[in-house]
PDB file of C-alpha atoms in Angstrom:
ATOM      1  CA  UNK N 871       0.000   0.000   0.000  1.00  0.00           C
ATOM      2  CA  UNK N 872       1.999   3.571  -0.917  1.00  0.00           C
ATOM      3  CA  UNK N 873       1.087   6.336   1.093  1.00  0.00           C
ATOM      4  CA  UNK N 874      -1.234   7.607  -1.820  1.00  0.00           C
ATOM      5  CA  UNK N 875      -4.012   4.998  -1.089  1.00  0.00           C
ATOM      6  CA  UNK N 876      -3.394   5.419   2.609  1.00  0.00           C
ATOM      7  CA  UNK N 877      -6.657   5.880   4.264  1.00  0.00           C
ATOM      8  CA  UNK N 878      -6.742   9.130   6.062  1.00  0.00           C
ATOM      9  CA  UNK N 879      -7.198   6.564   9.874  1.00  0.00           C
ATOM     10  CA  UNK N 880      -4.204   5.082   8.484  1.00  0.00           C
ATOM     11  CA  UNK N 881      -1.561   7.597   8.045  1.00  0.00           C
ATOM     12  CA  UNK N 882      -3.098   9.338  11.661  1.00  0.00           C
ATOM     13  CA  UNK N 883      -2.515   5.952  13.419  1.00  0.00           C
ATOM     14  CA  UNK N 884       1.330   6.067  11.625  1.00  0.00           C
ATOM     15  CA  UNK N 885       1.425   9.755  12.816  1.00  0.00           C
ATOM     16  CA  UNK N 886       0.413   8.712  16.307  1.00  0.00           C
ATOM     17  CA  UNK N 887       2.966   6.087  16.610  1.00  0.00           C
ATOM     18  CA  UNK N 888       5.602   8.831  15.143  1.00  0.00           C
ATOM     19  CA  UNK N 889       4.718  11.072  17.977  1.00  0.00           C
ATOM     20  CA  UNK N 890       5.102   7.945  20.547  1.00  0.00           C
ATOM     21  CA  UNK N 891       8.879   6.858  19.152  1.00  0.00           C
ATOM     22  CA  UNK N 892       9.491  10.757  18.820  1.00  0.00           C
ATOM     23  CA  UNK N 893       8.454  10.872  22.243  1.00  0.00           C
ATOM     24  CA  UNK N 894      10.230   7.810  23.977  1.00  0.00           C
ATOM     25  CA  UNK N 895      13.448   8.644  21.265  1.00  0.00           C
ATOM     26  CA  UNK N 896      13.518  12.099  22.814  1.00  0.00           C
ATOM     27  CA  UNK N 897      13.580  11.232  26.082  1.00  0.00           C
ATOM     28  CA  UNK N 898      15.987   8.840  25.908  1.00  0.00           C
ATOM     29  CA  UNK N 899      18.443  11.379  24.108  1.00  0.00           C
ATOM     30  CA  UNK N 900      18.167  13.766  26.480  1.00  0.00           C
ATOM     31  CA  UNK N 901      18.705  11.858  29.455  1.00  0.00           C
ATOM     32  CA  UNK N 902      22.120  10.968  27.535  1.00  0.00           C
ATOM     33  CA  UNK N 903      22.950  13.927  26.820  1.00  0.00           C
ATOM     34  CA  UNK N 904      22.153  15.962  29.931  1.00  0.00           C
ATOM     35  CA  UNK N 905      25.975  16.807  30.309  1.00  0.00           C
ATOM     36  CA  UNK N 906      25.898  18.526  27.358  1.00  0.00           C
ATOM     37  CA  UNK N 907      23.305  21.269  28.465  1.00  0.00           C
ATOM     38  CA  UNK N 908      22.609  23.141  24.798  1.00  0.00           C
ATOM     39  CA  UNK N 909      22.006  19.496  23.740  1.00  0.00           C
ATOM     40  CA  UNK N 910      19.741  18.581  26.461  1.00  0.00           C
ATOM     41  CA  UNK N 911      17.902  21.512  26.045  1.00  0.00           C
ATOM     42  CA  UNK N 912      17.196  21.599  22.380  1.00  0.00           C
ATOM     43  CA  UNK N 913      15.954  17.632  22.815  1.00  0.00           C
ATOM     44  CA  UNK N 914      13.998  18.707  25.610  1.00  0.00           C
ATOM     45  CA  UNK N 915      12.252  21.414  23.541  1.00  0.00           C
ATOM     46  CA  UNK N 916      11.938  18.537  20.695  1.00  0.00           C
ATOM     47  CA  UNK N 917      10.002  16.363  24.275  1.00  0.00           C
ATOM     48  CA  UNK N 918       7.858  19.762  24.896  1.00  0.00           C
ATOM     49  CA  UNK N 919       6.787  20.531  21.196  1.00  0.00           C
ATOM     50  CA  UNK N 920       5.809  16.326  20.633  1.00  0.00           C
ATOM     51  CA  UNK N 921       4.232  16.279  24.247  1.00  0.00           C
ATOM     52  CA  UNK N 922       2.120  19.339  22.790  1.00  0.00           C
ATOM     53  CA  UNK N 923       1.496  17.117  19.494  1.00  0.00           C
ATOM     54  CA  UNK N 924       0.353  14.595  21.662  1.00  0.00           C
ATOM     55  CA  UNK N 925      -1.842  16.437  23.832  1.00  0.00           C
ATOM     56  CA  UNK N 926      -3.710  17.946  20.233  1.00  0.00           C
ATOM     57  CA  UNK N 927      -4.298  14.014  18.640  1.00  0.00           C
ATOM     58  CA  UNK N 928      -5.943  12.821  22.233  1.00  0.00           C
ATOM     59  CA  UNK N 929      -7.843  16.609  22.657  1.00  0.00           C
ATOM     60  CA  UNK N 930     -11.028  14.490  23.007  1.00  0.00           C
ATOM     61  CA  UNK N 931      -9.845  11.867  25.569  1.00  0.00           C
ATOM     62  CA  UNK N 932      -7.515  14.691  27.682  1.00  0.00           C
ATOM     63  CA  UNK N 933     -11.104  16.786  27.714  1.00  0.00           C
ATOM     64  CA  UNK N 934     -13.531  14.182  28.803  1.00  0.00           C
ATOM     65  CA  UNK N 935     -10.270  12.930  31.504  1.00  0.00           C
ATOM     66  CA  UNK N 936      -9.905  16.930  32.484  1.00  0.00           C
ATOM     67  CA  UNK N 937     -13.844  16.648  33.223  1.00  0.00           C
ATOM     68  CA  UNK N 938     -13.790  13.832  34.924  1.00  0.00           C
ATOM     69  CA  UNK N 939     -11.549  14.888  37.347  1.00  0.00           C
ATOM     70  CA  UNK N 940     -13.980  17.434  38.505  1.00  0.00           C
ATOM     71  CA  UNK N 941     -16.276  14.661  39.994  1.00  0.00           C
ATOM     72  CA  UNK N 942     -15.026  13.202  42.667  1.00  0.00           C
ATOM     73  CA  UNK N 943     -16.955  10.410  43.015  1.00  0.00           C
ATOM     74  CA  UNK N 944     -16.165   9.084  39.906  1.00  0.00           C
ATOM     75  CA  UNK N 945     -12.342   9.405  40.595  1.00  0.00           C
ATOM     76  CA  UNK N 946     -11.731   5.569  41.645  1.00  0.00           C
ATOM     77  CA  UNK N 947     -13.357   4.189  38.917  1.00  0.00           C
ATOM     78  CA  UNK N 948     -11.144   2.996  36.024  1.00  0.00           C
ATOM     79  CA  UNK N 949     -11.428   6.024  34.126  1.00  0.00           C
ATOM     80  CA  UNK N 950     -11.158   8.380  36.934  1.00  0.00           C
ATOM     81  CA  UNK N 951      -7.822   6.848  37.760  1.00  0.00           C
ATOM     82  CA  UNK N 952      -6.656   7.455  33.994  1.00  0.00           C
ATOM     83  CA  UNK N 953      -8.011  10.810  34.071  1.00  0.00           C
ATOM     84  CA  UNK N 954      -5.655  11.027  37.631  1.00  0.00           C
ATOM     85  CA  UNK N 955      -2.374   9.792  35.886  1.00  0.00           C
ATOM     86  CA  UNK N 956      -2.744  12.252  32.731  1.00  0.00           C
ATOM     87  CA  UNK N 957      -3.412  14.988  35.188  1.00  0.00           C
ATOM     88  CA  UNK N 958      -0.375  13.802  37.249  1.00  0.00           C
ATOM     89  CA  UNK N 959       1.832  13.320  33.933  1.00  0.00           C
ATOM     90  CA  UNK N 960       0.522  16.814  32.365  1.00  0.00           C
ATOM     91  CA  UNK N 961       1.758  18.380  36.049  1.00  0.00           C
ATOM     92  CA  UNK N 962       5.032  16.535  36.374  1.00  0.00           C
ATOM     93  CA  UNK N 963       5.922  17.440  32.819  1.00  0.00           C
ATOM     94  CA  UNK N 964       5.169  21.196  33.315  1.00  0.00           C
ATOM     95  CA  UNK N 965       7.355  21.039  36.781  1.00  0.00           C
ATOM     96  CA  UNK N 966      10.162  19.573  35.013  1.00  0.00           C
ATOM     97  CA  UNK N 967       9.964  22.631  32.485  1.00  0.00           C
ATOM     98  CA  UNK N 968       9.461  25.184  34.398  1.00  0.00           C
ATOM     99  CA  UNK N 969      12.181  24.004  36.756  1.00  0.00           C
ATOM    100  CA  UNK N 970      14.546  23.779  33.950  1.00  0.00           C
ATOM    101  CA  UNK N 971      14.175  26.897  32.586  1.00  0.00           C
ATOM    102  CA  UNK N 972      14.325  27.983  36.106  1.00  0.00           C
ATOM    103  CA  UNK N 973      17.440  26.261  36.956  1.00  0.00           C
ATOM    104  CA  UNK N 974      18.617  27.711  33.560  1.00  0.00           C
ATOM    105  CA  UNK N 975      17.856  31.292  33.647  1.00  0.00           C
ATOM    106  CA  UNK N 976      18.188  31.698  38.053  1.00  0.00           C
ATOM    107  CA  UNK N 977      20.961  34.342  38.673  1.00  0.00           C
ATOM    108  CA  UNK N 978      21.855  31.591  41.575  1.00  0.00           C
ATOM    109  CA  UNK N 979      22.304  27.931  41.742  1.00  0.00           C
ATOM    110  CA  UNK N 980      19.643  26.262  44.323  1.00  0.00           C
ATOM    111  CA  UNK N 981      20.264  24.331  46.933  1.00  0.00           C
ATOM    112  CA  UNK N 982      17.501  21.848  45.398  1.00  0.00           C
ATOM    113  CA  UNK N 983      17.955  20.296  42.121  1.00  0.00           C
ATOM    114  CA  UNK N 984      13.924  20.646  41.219  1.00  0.00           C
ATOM    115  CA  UNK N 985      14.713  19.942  37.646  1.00  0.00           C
ATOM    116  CA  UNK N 986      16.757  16.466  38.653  1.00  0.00           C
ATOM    117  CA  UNK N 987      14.255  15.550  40.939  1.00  0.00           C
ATOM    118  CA  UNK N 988      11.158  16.177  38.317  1.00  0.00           C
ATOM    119  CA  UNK N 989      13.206  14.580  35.705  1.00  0.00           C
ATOM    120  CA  UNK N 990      13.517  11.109  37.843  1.00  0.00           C
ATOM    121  CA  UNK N 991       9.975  11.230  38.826  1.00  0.00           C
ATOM    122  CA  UNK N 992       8.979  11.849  35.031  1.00  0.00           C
ATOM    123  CA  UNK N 993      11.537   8.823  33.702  1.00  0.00           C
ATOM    124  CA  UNK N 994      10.293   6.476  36.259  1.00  0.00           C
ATOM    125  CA  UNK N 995       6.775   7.463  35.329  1.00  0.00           C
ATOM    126  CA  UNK N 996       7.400   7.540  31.617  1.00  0.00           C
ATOM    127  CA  UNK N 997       8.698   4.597  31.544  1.00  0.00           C
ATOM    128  CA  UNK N 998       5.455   2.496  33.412  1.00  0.00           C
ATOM    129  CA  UNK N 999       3.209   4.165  31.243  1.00  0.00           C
ATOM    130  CA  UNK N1000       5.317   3.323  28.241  1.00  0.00           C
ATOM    131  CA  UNK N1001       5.707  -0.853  29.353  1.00  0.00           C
ATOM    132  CA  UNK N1002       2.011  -0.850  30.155  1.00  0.00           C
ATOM    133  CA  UNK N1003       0.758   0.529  27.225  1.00  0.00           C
ATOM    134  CA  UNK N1004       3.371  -1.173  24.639  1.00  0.00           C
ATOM    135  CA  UNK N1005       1.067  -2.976  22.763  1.00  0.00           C
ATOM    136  CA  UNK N1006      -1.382  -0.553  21.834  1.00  0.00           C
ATOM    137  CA  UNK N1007       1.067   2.032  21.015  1.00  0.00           C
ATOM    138  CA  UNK N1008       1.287   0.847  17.306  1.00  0.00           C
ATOM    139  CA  UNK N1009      -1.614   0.454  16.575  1.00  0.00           C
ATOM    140  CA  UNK N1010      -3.389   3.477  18.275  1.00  0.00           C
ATOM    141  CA  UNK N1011      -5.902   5.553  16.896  1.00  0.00           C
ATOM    142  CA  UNK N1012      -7.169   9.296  16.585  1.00  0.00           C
ATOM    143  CA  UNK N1013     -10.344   9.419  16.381  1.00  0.00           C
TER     144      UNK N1013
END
């Protein structure tokens, strides 16, 4: 099949996975290259702008989740715990940028490494939901 007589599903569930092994490619690079600091920065823009990609091809899902979480009832049902961990993975991802832009542009060092500690919070987490969602990631859908 040539990417002419692609259904339009088709090249958004290839442009979905793209995003994911842009994502989990990114990540990895960066936490490689975190000596190098205009490297790691530049990759972790690259995380930012695909997180933001991301974010736009699940706009449906992340609105009903973002809804959800206003009910608290509903919170310990199954998807009131997935709404939870994309609101805790939308949070830990903004501290980690703010903090390194913070840690960046600060006219002092701190005495606590927020960016470190976000970024081994956000790997650890990354990385579950990455293994626990492996399957599907290929073959995942826009809708």
């Amino acid at each position: 099949m040539t990417s002419l007589t692609r259904s339009p599903t088709s090249r958004r569930s290839t442009l979905r996975w793209l995003v994911h092994v842009g994502l989990i490619a990114s990540t990895i690079t960066s936490l490689v290259l975190e000596p190098v600091l205009s490297l790691h920065i530049a990759i972790g823009v690259v995380f930012v702008v695909l997180v933001g990609c991301h974010l736009v091809q699940r706009r449906r899902i992340s609105t009903r989740m973002a809804v959800r979480l206003l009910h608290v009832q509903k919170l310990l049902e199954p998807a009131g715990r997935l709404a939870l961990a994309d609101g805790f993975l939308f949070i830990i991802s903004s501290a980690m940028l703010f903090s390194g832009f913070w840690d960046l542009w600060a006219p002092h060092h701190t005495k606590i490494r927020w960016h470190a500690i976000t970024g081994v919070v956000l790997t650890l987490y990354l990385a579950v939901h990455t293994i626990r969602r492996w399957r599907r990631l290929r073959f995942s859908q826009i809708r």
